[in-house]
């Protein structure tokens, strides 16, 4: 499939994980991609993998000026048809009654304000080309508790509703806006959040991959490519009648507590069996 032949895309957080896989997927389907990220080394590797179809500009999505500059660069190079607002990290892990203002603000600015500003900057540039498509990375944590800390989960719930509101606001410009909700996906986000790097990161990621295989009904680890496939669909003309909604890509994690889907995990009625006998 080459659904993005002649199209131009911007991907934030494209140096690693879900953003990297999506940049490569879009480029593989014919797009010219500009990635924005703070990880210059990681981004250079993705540019090399992109075989001439992927470019990089340093962009800290907590800086409104950087976001504006990223979009202007993409526009000047030929325009923007597709935008994936995806950069992120774990944010503060404090519980709500211990949260500090700086940690709360930093988390919201990284995960939610960045998405609002990405949309604000890209929308007029897409509108003047006759339309476009935007996907924002939310999370399973936007839909349920227990998947991530409070500040992160609230920011991601904001991303979901922002996606709906922006879809309504921008339909008049023929711009579609949707979100993707990843479940447990094996990327560096977990080690980054707690500051594990280098060789230890690789070891920790192997442990994470093992855990991720057992975390949901589909018994394998969720991969960045699983999310990239959903994002590519939402950004493509295959989704031309799809806006203001989200796709949950979680291997079935949201179906409920483990005993509801794992026959080897005892549930309430297994515990009561001894009394019934
Ligand atoms: N991995 C999961 O299980 C999971 C689940 C749900 C949602 N998500 C979301 O997916 C998105 C991508 O995360 P990932 O799992 O691929 O992690 P990742 O760590 O592999 O990639 C995140 C990328 O964002 C970049 N980034 C971080 N802060 C930035 C900033 N201020 N400005 C620009 N770039 C910045 C990082 O450098 C990195 O390249 C995030 O929004 C994350 O919250 C991930």
PDB file of C-alpha atoms and ligand atoms in Angstrom:
ATOM      1  CA  UNK A   1       0.000   0.000   0.000  1.00  0.00           C
ATOM      2  CA  UNK A   2       1.256   3.497  -0.858  1.00  0.00           C
ATOM      3  CA  UNK A   3      -1.538   5.575   0.608  1.00  0.00           C
ATOM      4  CA  UNK A   4       0.709   8.594   1.260  1.00  0.00           C
ATOM      5  CA  UNK A   5       2.308   9.040  -2.156  1.00  0.00           C
ATOM      6  CA  UNK A   6       2.769  12.787  -2.687  1.00  0.00           C
ATOM      7  CA  UNK A   7       1.687  13.564   0.903  1.00  0.00           C
ATOM      8  CA  UNK A   8       3.670  15.335   3.595  1.00  0.00           C
ATOM      9  CA  UNK A   9       3.524  14.435   7.279  1.00  0.00           C
ATOM     10  CA  UNK A  10       4.811  15.824  10.594  1.00  0.00           C
ATOM     11  CA  UNK A  11       5.436  13.389  13.475  1.00  0.00           C
ATOM     12  CA  UNK A  12       6.393  14.575  16.964  1.00  0.00           C
ATOM     13  CA  UNK A  13       8.310  12.178  19.171  1.00  0.00           C
ATOM     14  CA  UNK A  14       9.552  10.518  15.987  1.00  0.00           C
ATOM     15  CA  UNK A  15      12.981   9.599  17.363  1.00  0.00           C
ATOM     16  CA  UNK A  16      11.762   6.557  19.289  1.00  0.00           C
ATOM     17  CA  UNK A  17       8.992   4.028  19.880  1.00  0.00           C
ATOM     18  CA  UNK A  18       5.552   4.749  18.465  1.00  0.00           C
ATOM     19  CA  UNK A  19       6.626   7.953  16.680  1.00  0.00           C
ATOM     20  CA  UNK A  20       9.584   6.222  15.038  1.00  0.00           C
ATOM     21  CA  UNK A  21       7.458   3.284  13.856  1.00  0.00           C
ATOM     22  CA  UNK A  22       4.831   5.672  12.496  1.00  0.00           C
ATOM     23  CA  UNK A  23       7.362   7.874  10.683  1.00  0.00           C
ATOM     24  CA  UNK A  24       8.820   4.752   9.039  1.00  0.00           C
ATOM     25  CA  UNK A  25       5.361   3.397   8.189  1.00  0.00           C
ATOM     26  CA  UNK A  26       4.249   6.680   6.574  1.00  0.00           C
ATOM     27  CA  UNK A  27       7.535   7.007   4.684  1.00  0.00           C
ATOM     28  CA  UNK A  28       7.226   3.364   3.592  1.00  0.00           C
ATOM     29  CA  UNK A  29       3.810   4.227   2.141  1.00  0.00           C
ATOM     30  CA  UNK A  30       5.236   7.145   0.172  1.00  0.00           C
ATOM     31  CA  UNK A  31       5.080  10.161   2.511  1.00  0.00           C
ATOM     32  CA  UNK A  32       7.735  12.799   3.039  1.00  0.00           C
ATOM     33  CA  UNK A  33       8.028  12.999   6.836  1.00  0.00           C
ATOM     34  CA  UNK A  34       9.412  15.680   9.157  1.00  0.00           C
ATOM     35  CA  UNK A  35      10.031  14.460  12.685  1.00  0.00           C
ATOM     36  CA  UNK A  36      10.287  16.791  15.674  1.00  0.00           C
ATOM     37  CA  UNK A  37      11.949  15.560  18.858  1.00  0.00           C
ATOM     38  CA  UNK A  38      14.415  16.517  21.591  1.00  0.00           C
ATOM     39  CA  UNK A  39      16.441  13.321  21.080  1.00  0.00           C
ATOM     40  CA  UNK A  40      18.803  14.374  18.287  1.00  0.00           C
ATOM     41  CA  UNK A  41      20.820  11.125  18.287  1.00  0.00           C
ATOM     42  CA  UNK A  42      17.721   8.943  18.072  1.00  0.00           C
ATOM     43  CA  UNK A  43      16.266  11.164  15.375  1.00  0.00           C
ATOM     44  CA  UNK A  44      19.434  10.941  13.256  1.00  0.00           C
ATOM     45  CA  UNK A  45      19.123   7.134  13.287  1.00  0.00           C
ATOM     46  CA  UNK A  46      15.487   7.341  12.123  1.00  0.00           C
ATOM     47  CA  UNK A  47      16.446   9.809   9.364  1.00  0.00           C
ATOM     48  CA  UNK A  48      19.040   7.265   8.164  1.00  0.00           C
ATOM     49  CA  UNK A  49      16.440   4.465   8.199  1.00  0.00           C
ATOM     50  CA  UNK A  50      14.056   6.658   6.191  1.00  0.00           C
ATOM     51  CA  UNK A  51      16.204   6.475   3.061  1.00  0.00           C
ATOM     52  CA  UNK A  52      15.757  10.125   2.106  1.00  0.00           C
ATOM     53  CA  UNK A  53      12.069  10.384   2.997  1.00  0.00           C
ATOM     54  CA  UNK A  54      12.485  11.474   6.636  1.00  0.00           C
ATOM     55  CA  UNK A  55      13.910  14.803   7.849  1.00  0.00           C
ATOM     56  CA  UNK A  56      14.421  16.067  11.397  1.00  0.00           C
ATOM     57  CA  UNK A  57      14.115  19.355  13.213  1.00  0.00           C
ATOM     58  CA  UNK A  58      14.794  19.695  16.914  1.00  0.00           C
ATOM     59  CA  UNK A  59      11.513  20.518  18.638  1.00  0.00           C
ATOM     60  CA  UNK A  60      10.704  20.581  22.337  1.00  0.00           C
ATOM     61  CA  UNK A  61       6.917  20.277  22.381  1.00  0.00           C
ATOM     62  CA  UNK A  62       6.750  22.071  25.736  1.00  0.00           C
ATOM     63  CA  UNK A  63       8.023  25.168  23.887  1.00  0.00           C
ATOM     64  CA  UNK A  64       5.256  26.854  21.837  1.00  0.00           C
ATOM     65  CA  UNK A  65       7.868  28.562  19.631  1.00  0.00           C
ATOM     66  CA  UNK A  66       9.457  25.211  18.738  1.00  0.00           C
ATOM     67  CA  UNK A  67       6.092  23.780  17.701  1.00  0.00           C
ATOM     68  CA  UNK A  68       5.310  26.791  15.510  1.00  0.00           C
ATOM     69  CA  UNK A  69       8.763  26.610  13.934  1.00  0.00           C
ATOM     70  CA  UNK A  70       8.368  22.869  13.174  1.00  0.00           C
ATOM     71  CA  UNK A  71       5.118  23.484  11.314  1.00  0.00           C
ATOM     72  CA  UNK A  72       6.555  26.459   9.402  1.00  0.00           C
ATOM     73  CA  UNK A  73       9.519  24.325   8.298  1.00  0.00           C
ATOM     74  CA  UNK A  74       7.188  21.585   7.041  1.00  0.00           C
ATOM     75  CA  UNK A  75       4.986  24.135   5.296  1.00  0.00           C
ATOM     76  CA  UNK A  76       7.906  25.898   3.639  1.00  0.00           C
ATOM     77  CA  UNK A  77       9.268  22.564   2.395  1.00  0.00           C
ATOM     78  CA  UNK A  78       5.994  21.833   0.584  1.00  0.00           C
ATOM     79  CA  UNK A  79       3.051  21.837   3.004  1.00  0.00           C
ATOM     80  CA  UNK A  80       1.441  19.614   5.658  1.00  0.00           C
ATOM     81  CA  UNK A  81      -1.201  16.977   4.869  1.00  0.00           C
ATOM     82  CA  UNK A  82      -0.895  14.831   7.993  1.00  0.00           C
ATOM     83  CA  UNK A  83       0.110  15.494  11.590  1.00  0.00           C
ATOM     84  CA  UNK A  84       0.800  12.980  14.368  1.00  0.00           C
ATOM     85  CA  UNK A  85       0.952  14.741  17.757  1.00  0.00           C
ATOM     86  CA  UNK A  86       2.689  12.001  19.684  1.00  0.00           C
ATOM     87  CA  UNK A  87       5.718  13.170  21.725  1.00  0.00           C
ATOM     88  CA  UNK A  88       5.474  12.330  25.391  1.00  0.00           C
ATOM     89  CA  UNK A  89       6.884  10.861  28.575  1.00  0.00           C
ATOM     90  CA  UNK A  90       5.490   9.564  31.839  1.00  0.00           C
ATOM     91  CA  UNK A  91       5.263  12.843  33.751  1.00  0.00           C
ATOM     92  CA  UNK A  92       4.915  13.129  37.509  1.00  0.00           C
ATOM     93  CA  UNK A  93       3.987   9.900  39.262  1.00  0.00           C
ATOM     94  CA  UNK A  94       2.646  11.600  42.390  1.00  0.00           C
ATOM     95  CA  UNK A  95      -0.785  10.650  43.730  1.00  0.00           C
ATOM     96  CA  UNK A  96      -3.314  13.479  43.671  1.00  0.00           C
ATOM     97  CA  UNK A  97      -3.059  14.408  47.367  1.00  0.00           C
ATOM     98  CA  UNK A  98       0.731  14.747  47.071  1.00  0.00           C
ATOM     99  CA  UNK A  99       1.014  16.414  43.706  1.00  0.00           C
ATOM    100  CA  UNK A 100       3.128  19.570  43.332  1.00  0.00           C
ATOM    101  CA  UNK A 101       2.116  22.395  41.029  1.00  0.00           C
ATOM    102  CA  UNK A 102       5.301  22.289  38.957  1.00  0.00           C
ATOM    103  CA  UNK A 103       4.961  18.543  38.302  1.00  0.00           C
ATOM    104  CA  UNK A 104       1.295  18.881  37.400  1.00  0.00           C
ATOM    105  CA  UNK A 105       1.927  21.802  35.022  1.00  0.00           C
ATOM    106  CA  UNK A 106       4.926  20.128  33.382  1.00  0.00           C
ATOM    107  CA  UNK A 107       2.925  16.956  32.731  1.00  0.00           C
ATOM    108  CA  UNK A 108      -0.073  18.814  31.282  1.00  0.00           C
ATOM    109  CA  UNK A 109       2.148  21.024  29.133  1.00  0.00           C
ATOM    110  CA  UNK A 110       4.077  18.051  27.750  1.00  0.00           C
ATOM    111  CA  UNK A 111       1.092  15.818  27.049  1.00  0.00           C
ATOM    112  CA  UNK A 112      -1.921  18.091  26.505  1.00  0.00           C
ATOM    113  CA  UNK A 113      -0.934  21.696  25.759  1.00  0.00           C
ATOM    114  CA  UNK A 114       1.564  20.428  23.176  1.00  0.00           C
ATOM    115  CA  UNK A 115      -1.236  18.679  21.287  1.00  0.00           C
ATOM    116  CA  UNK A 116      -3.491  21.759  21.372  1.00  0.00           C
ATOM    117  CA  UNK A 117      -0.657  23.935  20.062  1.00  0.00           C
ATOM    118  CA  UNK A 118       0.331  21.396  17.416  1.00  0.00           C
ATOM    119  CA  UNK A 119      -3.241  21.462  16.106  1.00  0.00           C
ATOM    120  CA  UNK A 120      -3.429  25.263  16.335  1.00  0.00           C
ATOM    121  CA  UNK A 121      -0.234  25.747  14.341  1.00  0.00           C
ATOM    122  CA  UNK A 122      -0.897  23.082  11.701  1.00  0.00           C
ATOM    123  CA  UNK A 123      -4.607  23.724  11.055  1.00  0.00           C
ATOM    124  CA  UNK A 124      -4.264  26.993   9.067  1.00  0.00           C
ATOM    125  CA  UNK A 125      -1.452  25.457   7.004  1.00  0.00           C
ATOM    126  CA  UNK A 126      -3.593  22.409   6.211  1.00  0.00           C
ATOM    127  CA  UNK A 127      -6.664  24.563   5.546  1.00  0.00           C
ATOM    128  CA  UNK A 128      -4.902  26.558   2.839  1.00  0.00           C
ATOM    129  CA  UNK A 129      -4.121  23.243   1.049  1.00  0.00           C
ATOM    130  CA  UNK A 130      -7.797  22.252   1.190  1.00  0.00           C
ATOM    131  CA  UNK A 131      -7.663  19.987   4.251  1.00  0.00           C
ATOM    132  CA  UNK A 132      -5.697  17.348   6.115  1.00  0.00           C
ATOM    133  CA  UNK A 133      -5.732  14.737   8.852  1.00  0.00           C
ATOM    134  CA  UNK A 134      -4.489  14.848  12.449  1.00  0.00           C
ATOM    135  CA  UNK A 135      -3.991  11.998  14.930  1.00  0.00           C
ATOM    136  CA  UNK A 136      -3.160  12.603  18.585  1.00  0.00           C
ATOM    137  CA  UNK A 137      -1.672   9.992  20.915  1.00  0.00           C
ATOM    138  CA  UNK A 138      -3.902   9.475  23.934  1.00  0.00           C
ATOM    139  CA  UNK A 139      -3.722   6.222  25.929  1.00  0.00           C
ATOM    140  CA  UNK A 140      -5.725   3.406  27.460  1.00  0.00           C
ATOM    141  CA  UNK A 141      -5.100   5.502  30.603  1.00  0.00           C
ATOM    142  CA  UNK A 142      -7.526   8.086  29.177  1.00  0.00           C
ATOM    143  CA  UNK A 143     -10.313   5.512  29.476  1.00  0.00           C
ATOM    144  CA  UNK A 144      -9.646   3.699  32.751  1.00  0.00           C
ATOM    145  CA  UNK A 145      -7.688   3.993  35.978  1.00  0.00           C
ATOM    146  CA  UNK A 146      -4.878   1.621  36.858  1.00  0.00           C
ATOM    147  CA  UNK A 147      -2.901   2.055  33.643  1.00  0.00           C
ATOM    148  CA  UNK A 148      -0.784   5.115  34.484  1.00  0.00           C
ATOM    149  CA  UNK A 149      -0.340   7.849  37.124  1.00  0.00           C
ATOM    150  CA  UNK A 150      -3.027  10.493  37.705  1.00  0.00           C
ATOM    151  CA  UNK A 151      -1.506  13.570  36.007  1.00  0.00           C
ATOM    152  CA  UNK A 152      -0.640  11.502  32.913  1.00  0.00           C
ATOM    153  CA  UNK A 153      -4.068   9.844  32.753  1.00  0.00           C
ATOM    154  CA  UNK A 154      -5.905  13.157  33.116  1.00  0.00           C
ATOM    155  CA  UNK A 155      -3.771  14.758  30.396  1.00  0.00           C
ATOM    156  CA  UNK A 156      -4.506  11.833  28.062  1.00  0.00           C
ATOM    157  CA  UNK A 157      -8.252  12.084  28.811  1.00  0.00           C
ATOM    158  CA  UNK A 158      -7.861  15.742  27.821  1.00  0.00           C
ATOM    159  CA  UNK A 159      -6.229  14.676  24.559  1.00  0.00           C
ATOM    160  CA  UNK A 160      -9.266  12.505  23.779  1.00  0.00           C
ATOM    161  CA  UNK A 161     -11.758  15.316  24.306  1.00  0.00           C
ATOM    162  CA  UNK A 162      -9.502  17.848  22.595  1.00  0.00           C
ATOM    163  CA  UNK A 163      -9.534  15.512  19.584  1.00  0.00           C
ATOM    164  CA  UNK A 164     -13.343  15.540  19.547  1.00  0.00           C
ATOM    165  CA  UNK A 165     -13.568  19.316  19.948  1.00  0.00           C
ATOM    166  CA  UNK A 166     -10.943  19.955  17.282  1.00  0.00           C
ATOM    167  CA  UNK A 167     -12.744  17.564  14.921  1.00  0.00           C
ATOM    168  CA  UNK A 168     -15.864  19.685  15.297  1.00  0.00           C
ATOM    169  CA  UNK A 169     -13.999  22.995  15.012  1.00  0.00           C
ATOM    170  CA  UNK A 170     -11.952  21.992  11.972  1.00  0.00           C
ATOM    171  CA  UNK A 171     -14.472  20.040   9.893  1.00  0.00           C
ATOM    172  CA  UNK A 172     -15.269  23.301   8.060  1.00  0.00           C
ATOM    173  CA  UNK A 173     -11.674  23.266   6.796  1.00  0.00           C
ATOM    174  CA  UNK A 174     -11.925  19.591   5.743  1.00  0.00           C
ATOM    175  CA  UNK A 175      -9.483  18.629   8.499  1.00  0.00           C
ATOM    176  CA  UNK A 176     -10.179  15.351  10.322  1.00  0.00           C
ATOM    177  CA  UNK A 177      -8.961  14.864  13.906  1.00  0.00           C
ATOM    178  CA  UNK A 178      -8.809  11.533  15.737  1.00  0.00           C
ATOM    179  CA  UNK A 179      -6.890   9.921  18.578  1.00  0.00           C
ATOM    180  CA  UNK A 180      -5.161   6.610  19.121  1.00  0.00           C
ATOM    181  CA  UNK A 181      -5.168   4.927  22.538  1.00  0.00           C
ATOM    182  CA  UNK A 182      -2.231   2.541  22.913  1.00  0.00           C
ATOM    183  CA  UNK A 183      -2.358  -0.136  25.607  1.00  0.00           C
ATOM    184  CA  UNK A 184       0.922  -1.512  27.010  1.00  0.00           C
ATOM    185  CA  UNK A 185       3.456  -1.013  24.199  1.00  0.00           C
ATOM    186  CA  UNK A 186       7.114  -1.971  24.567  1.00  0.00           C
ATOM    187  CA  UNK A 187       9.028   1.291  24.096  1.00  0.00           C
ATOM    188  CA  UNK A 188      11.597   3.278  26.040  1.00  0.00           C
ATOM    189  CA  UNK A 189       8.933   5.377  27.787  1.00  0.00           C
ATOM    190  CA  UNK A 190       9.046   3.286  30.962  1.00  0.00           C
ATOM    191  CA  UNK A 191      12.835   3.323  31.376  1.00  0.00           C
ATOM    192  CA  UNK A 192      12.977   7.036  30.403  1.00  0.00           C
ATOM    193  CA  UNK A 193      10.422   7.924  33.054  1.00  0.00           C
ATOM    194  CA  UNK A 194      12.624   6.479  35.818  1.00  0.00           C
ATOM    195  CA  UNK A 195      15.960   7.506  34.248  1.00  0.00           C
ATOM    196  CA  UNK A 196      17.363   4.069  33.261  1.00  0.00           C
ATOM    197  CA  UNK A 197      19.808   4.340  30.350  1.00  0.00           C
ATOM    198  CA  UNK A 198      22.392   2.449  28.266  1.00  0.00           C
ATOM    199  CA  UNK A 199      22.941  -1.274  28.830  1.00  0.00           C
ATOM    200  CA  UNK A 200      20.640  -1.317  31.846  1.00  0.00           C
ATOM    201  CA  UNK A 201      17.895   0.079  29.620  1.00  0.00           C
ATOM    202  CA  UNK A 202      18.216  -2.897  27.259  1.00  0.00           C
ATOM    203  CA  UNK A 203      18.037  -5.322  30.193  1.00  0.00           C
ATOM    204  CA  UNK A 204      15.034  -3.522  31.674  1.00  0.00           C
ATOM    205  CA  UNK A 205      13.308  -3.460  28.273  1.00  0.00           C
ATOM    206  CA  UNK A 206      13.636  -7.257  28.056  1.00  0.00           C
ATOM    207  CA  UNK A 207      11.835  -7.546  31.411  1.00  0.00           C
ATOM    208  CA  UNK A 208       9.180  -5.100  30.200  1.00  0.00           C
ATOM    209  CA  UNK A 209       8.646  -7.121  26.993  1.00  0.00           C
ATOM    210  CA  UNK A 210       8.066 -10.267  29.081  1.00  0.00           C
ATOM    211  CA  UNK A 211       5.577  -8.457  31.327  1.00  0.00           C
ATOM    212  CA  UNK A 212       3.861  -6.954  28.285  1.00  0.00           C
ATOM    213  CA  UNK A 213       3.254 -10.436  26.834  1.00  0.00           C
ATOM    214  CA  UNK A 214       1.227 -11.357  29.911  1.00  0.00           C
ATOM    215  CA  UNK A 215      -0.597  -8.076  30.407  1.00  0.00           C
ATOM    216  CA  UNK A 216      -3.601  -8.601  28.132  1.00  0.00           C
ATOM    217  CA  UNK A 217      -5.653 -11.330  26.418  1.00  0.00           C
ATOM    218  CA  UNK A 218      -3.516 -11.340  23.257  1.00  0.00           C
ATOM    219  CA  UNK A 219      -0.456 -13.150  24.579  1.00  0.00           C
ATOM    220  CA  UNK A 220       2.340 -11.143  23.016  1.00  0.00           C
ATOM    221  CA  UNK A 221       3.920  -7.791  23.718  1.00  0.00           C
ATOM    222  CA  UNK A 222       2.290  -4.774  22.073  1.00  0.00           C
ATOM    223  CA  UNK A 223       4.641  -3.245  19.512  1.00  0.00           C
ATOM    224  CA  UNK A 224       5.079   0.331  18.228  1.00  0.00           C
ATOM    225  CA  UNK A 225       4.199  -1.037  14.772  1.00  0.00           C
ATOM    226  CA  UNK A 226       0.752  -2.055  16.086  1.00  0.00           C
ATOM    227  CA  UNK A 227       0.045   1.600  16.849  1.00  0.00           C
ATOM    228  CA  UNK A 228       1.644   2.850  13.633  1.00  0.00           C
ATOM    229  CA  UNK A 229      -0.788   0.717  11.613  1.00  0.00           C
ATOM    230  CA  UNK A 230      -3.796   2.330  13.317  1.00  0.00           C
ATOM    231  CA  UNK A 231      -2.349   5.833  12.949  1.00  0.00           C
ATOM    232  CA  UNK A 232      -1.622   5.264   9.257  1.00  0.00           C
ATOM    233  CA  UNK A 233      -5.238   4.167   8.760  1.00  0.00           C
ATOM    234  CA  UNK A 234      -6.608   7.257  10.532  1.00  0.00           C
ATOM    235  CA  UNK A 235      -4.318   9.589   8.578  1.00  0.00           C
ATOM    236  CA  UNK A 236      -5.155   7.952   5.242  1.00  0.00           C
ATOM    237  CA  UNK A 237      -8.109   8.396   2.888  1.00  0.00           C
ATOM    238  CA  UNK A 238      -9.340   4.978   4.060  1.00  0.00           C
ATOM    239  CA  UNK A 239     -10.622   6.934   7.073  1.00  0.00           C
ATOM    240  CA  UNK A 240     -12.083   9.841   5.065  1.00  0.00           C
ATOM    241  CA  UNK A 241     -15.448   9.560   6.925  1.00  0.00           C
ATOM    242  CA  UNK A 242     -13.851   9.080  10.369  1.00  0.00           C
ATOM    243  CA  UNK A 243     -13.379  12.070  12.653  1.00  0.00           C
ATOM    244  CA  UNK A 244     -13.727  12.971  16.335  1.00  0.00           C
ATOM    245  CA  UNK A 245     -13.170   9.441  17.598  1.00  0.00           C
ATOM    246  CA  UNK A 246     -10.399   7.122  18.778  1.00  0.00           C
ATOM    247  CA  UNK A 247      -9.025   3.650  18.179  1.00  0.00           C
ATOM    248  CA  UNK A 248      -8.009   1.589  21.196  1.00  0.00           C
ATOM    249  CA  UNK A 249      -5.056  -0.672  20.306  1.00  0.00           C
ATOM    250  CA  UNK A 250      -4.467  -2.665  23.495  1.00  0.00           C
ATOM    251  CA  UNK A 251      -4.518  -6.402  22.738  1.00  0.00           C
ATOM    252  CA  UNK A 252      -7.779  -6.565  24.677  1.00  0.00           C
ATOM    253  CA  UNK A 253      -6.410  -5.086  27.924  1.00  0.00           C
ATOM    254  CA  UNK A 254      -9.585  -3.065  28.509  1.00  0.00           C
ATOM    255  CA  UNK A 255     -11.832  -6.142  28.625  1.00  0.00           C
ATOM    256  CA  UNK A 256     -11.491  -6.291  32.383  1.00  0.00           C
ATOM    257  CA  UNK A 257      -9.667  -7.799  35.325  1.00  0.00           C
ATOM    258  CA  UNK A 258      -7.412 -10.702  34.483  1.00  0.00           C
ATOM    259  CA  UNK A 259      -9.707 -13.391  35.930  1.00  0.00           C
ATOM    260  CA  UNK A 260     -12.400 -12.274  33.452  1.00  0.00           C
ATOM    261  CA  UNK A 261     -10.332 -13.537  30.542  1.00  0.00           C
ATOM    262  CA  UNK A 262      -7.581 -15.810  31.941  1.00  0.00           C
ATOM    263  CA  UNK A 263      -8.853 -19.288  32.901  1.00  0.00           C
ATOM    264  CA  UNK A 264      -5.709 -19.830  35.007  1.00  0.00           C
ATOM    265  CA  UNK A 265      -6.441 -16.834  37.241  1.00  0.00           C
ATOM    266  CA  UNK A 266      -9.017 -17.532  39.962  1.00  0.00           C
ATOM    267  CA  UNK A 267     -11.980 -15.175  40.191  1.00  0.00           C
ATOM    268  CA  UNK A 268     -14.762 -14.697  42.756  1.00  0.00           C
ATOM    269  CA  UNK A 269     -16.671 -17.889  41.918  1.00  0.00           C
ATOM    270  CA  UNK A 270     -13.500 -19.988  42.029  1.00  0.00           C
ATOM    271  CA  UNK A 271     -12.963 -18.685  45.566  1.00  0.00           C
ATOM    272  CA  UNK A 272     -16.565 -19.576  46.495  1.00  0.00           C
ATOM    273  CA  UNK A 273     -16.313 -23.103  45.060  1.00  0.00           C
ATOM    274  CA  UNK A 274     -14.990 -24.531  48.358  1.00  0.00           C
ATOM    275  CA  UNK A 275     -18.077 -23.264  50.219  1.00  0.00           C
ATOM    276  CA  UNK A 276     -20.503 -24.580  47.611  1.00  0.00           C
ATOM    277  CA  UNK A 277     -19.096 -28.122  47.722  1.00  0.00           C
TER     278      UNK A 277
HETATM  279  N1  LIG B   1       4.393   2.846  25.363  1.00  0.00           N
HETATM  280  C1  LIG B   1       3.168   2.753  25.871  1.00  0.00           C
HETATM  281  O1  LIG B   1       2.774   1.748  26.491  1.00  0.00           O
HETATM  282  C2  LIG B   1       2.214   3.912  25.682  1.00  0.00           C
HETATM  283  C3  LIG B   1       0.882   3.710  26.049  1.00  0.00           C
HETATM  284  C4  LIG B   1      -0.018   4.738  25.873  1.00  0.00           C
HETATM  285  C5  LIG B   1       0.389   5.946  25.342  1.00  0.00           C
HETATM  286  N2  LIG B   1       1.700   6.127  25.006  1.00  0.00           N
HETATM  287  C6  LIG B   1       2.079   7.426  24.457  1.00  0.00           C
HETATM  288  O2  LIG B   1       2.740   7.230  23.220  1.00  0.00           O
HETATM  289  C7  LIG B   1       3.540   8.375  22.934  1.00  0.00           C
HETATM  290  C8  LIG B   1       4.903   7.919  22.461  1.00  0.00           C
HETATM  291  O3  LIG B   1       5.553   7.249  23.521  1.00  0.00           O
HETATM  292  P1  LIG B   1       6.435   5.935  23.309  1.00  0.00           P
HETATM  293  O4  LIG B   1       5.820   4.858  24.097  1.00  0.00           O
HETATM  294  O5  LIG B   1       6.717   5.728  21.879  1.00  0.00           O
HETATM  295  O6  LIG B   1       7.760   6.351  24.113  1.00  0.00           O
HETATM  296  P2  LIG B   1       9.258   6.669  23.638  1.00  0.00           P
HETATM  297  O7  LIG B   1       9.958   7.115  24.856  1.00  0.00           O
HETATM  298  O8  LIG B   1       9.812   5.515  22.896  1.00  0.00           O
HETATM  299  O9  LIG B   1       9.079   7.879  22.613  1.00  0.00           O
HETATM  300  C9  LIG B   1       8.700   9.167  23.056  1.00  0.00           C
HETATM  301  C10 LIG B   1       9.427  10.190  22.201  1.00  0.00           C
HETATM  302  O10 LIG B   1       8.986  11.495  22.598  1.00  0.00           O
HETATM  303  C11 LIG B   1      10.138  12.318  22.708  1.00  0.00           C
HETATM  304  N3  LIG B   1       9.902  13.412  23.634  1.00  0.00           N
HETATM  305  C12 LIG B   1       9.772  13.366  24.970  1.00  0.00           C
HETATM  306  N4  LIG B   1       9.617  14.603  25.466  1.00  0.00           N
HETATM  307  C13 LIG B   1       9.644  15.457  24.413  1.00  0.00           C
HETATM  308  C14 LIG B   1       9.547  16.854  24.267  1.00  0.00           C
HETATM  309  N5  LIG B   1       9.400  17.656  25.330  1.00  0.00           N
HETATM  310  N6  LIG B   1       9.587  17.379  23.036  1.00  0.00           N
HETATM  311  C15 LIG B   1       9.754  16.585  21.948  1.00  0.00           C
HETATM  312  N7  LIG B   1       9.893  15.258  22.021  1.00  0.00           N
HETATM  313  C16 LIG B   1       9.818  14.696  23.245  1.00  0.00           C
HETATM  314  C17 LIG B   1      11.241  11.394  23.196  1.00  0.00           C
HETATM  315  O11 LIG B   1      12.522  11.930  22.970  1.00  0.00           O
HETATM  316  C18 LIG B   1      10.941  10.133  22.401  1.00  0.00           C
HETATM  317  O12 LIG B   1      11.608  10.160  21.156  1.00  0.00           O
HETATM  318  C19 LIG B   1       3.548   9.213  24.203  1.00  0.00           C
HETATM  319  O13 LIG B   1       2.638  10.291  24.062  1.00  0.00           O
HETATM  320  C20 LIG B   1       3.055   8.253  25.254  1.00  0.00           C
HETATM  321  O14 LIG B   1       2.449   8.915  26.335  1.00  0.00           O
HETATM  322  C21 LIG B   1       2.624   5.137  25.157  1.00  0.00           C
END
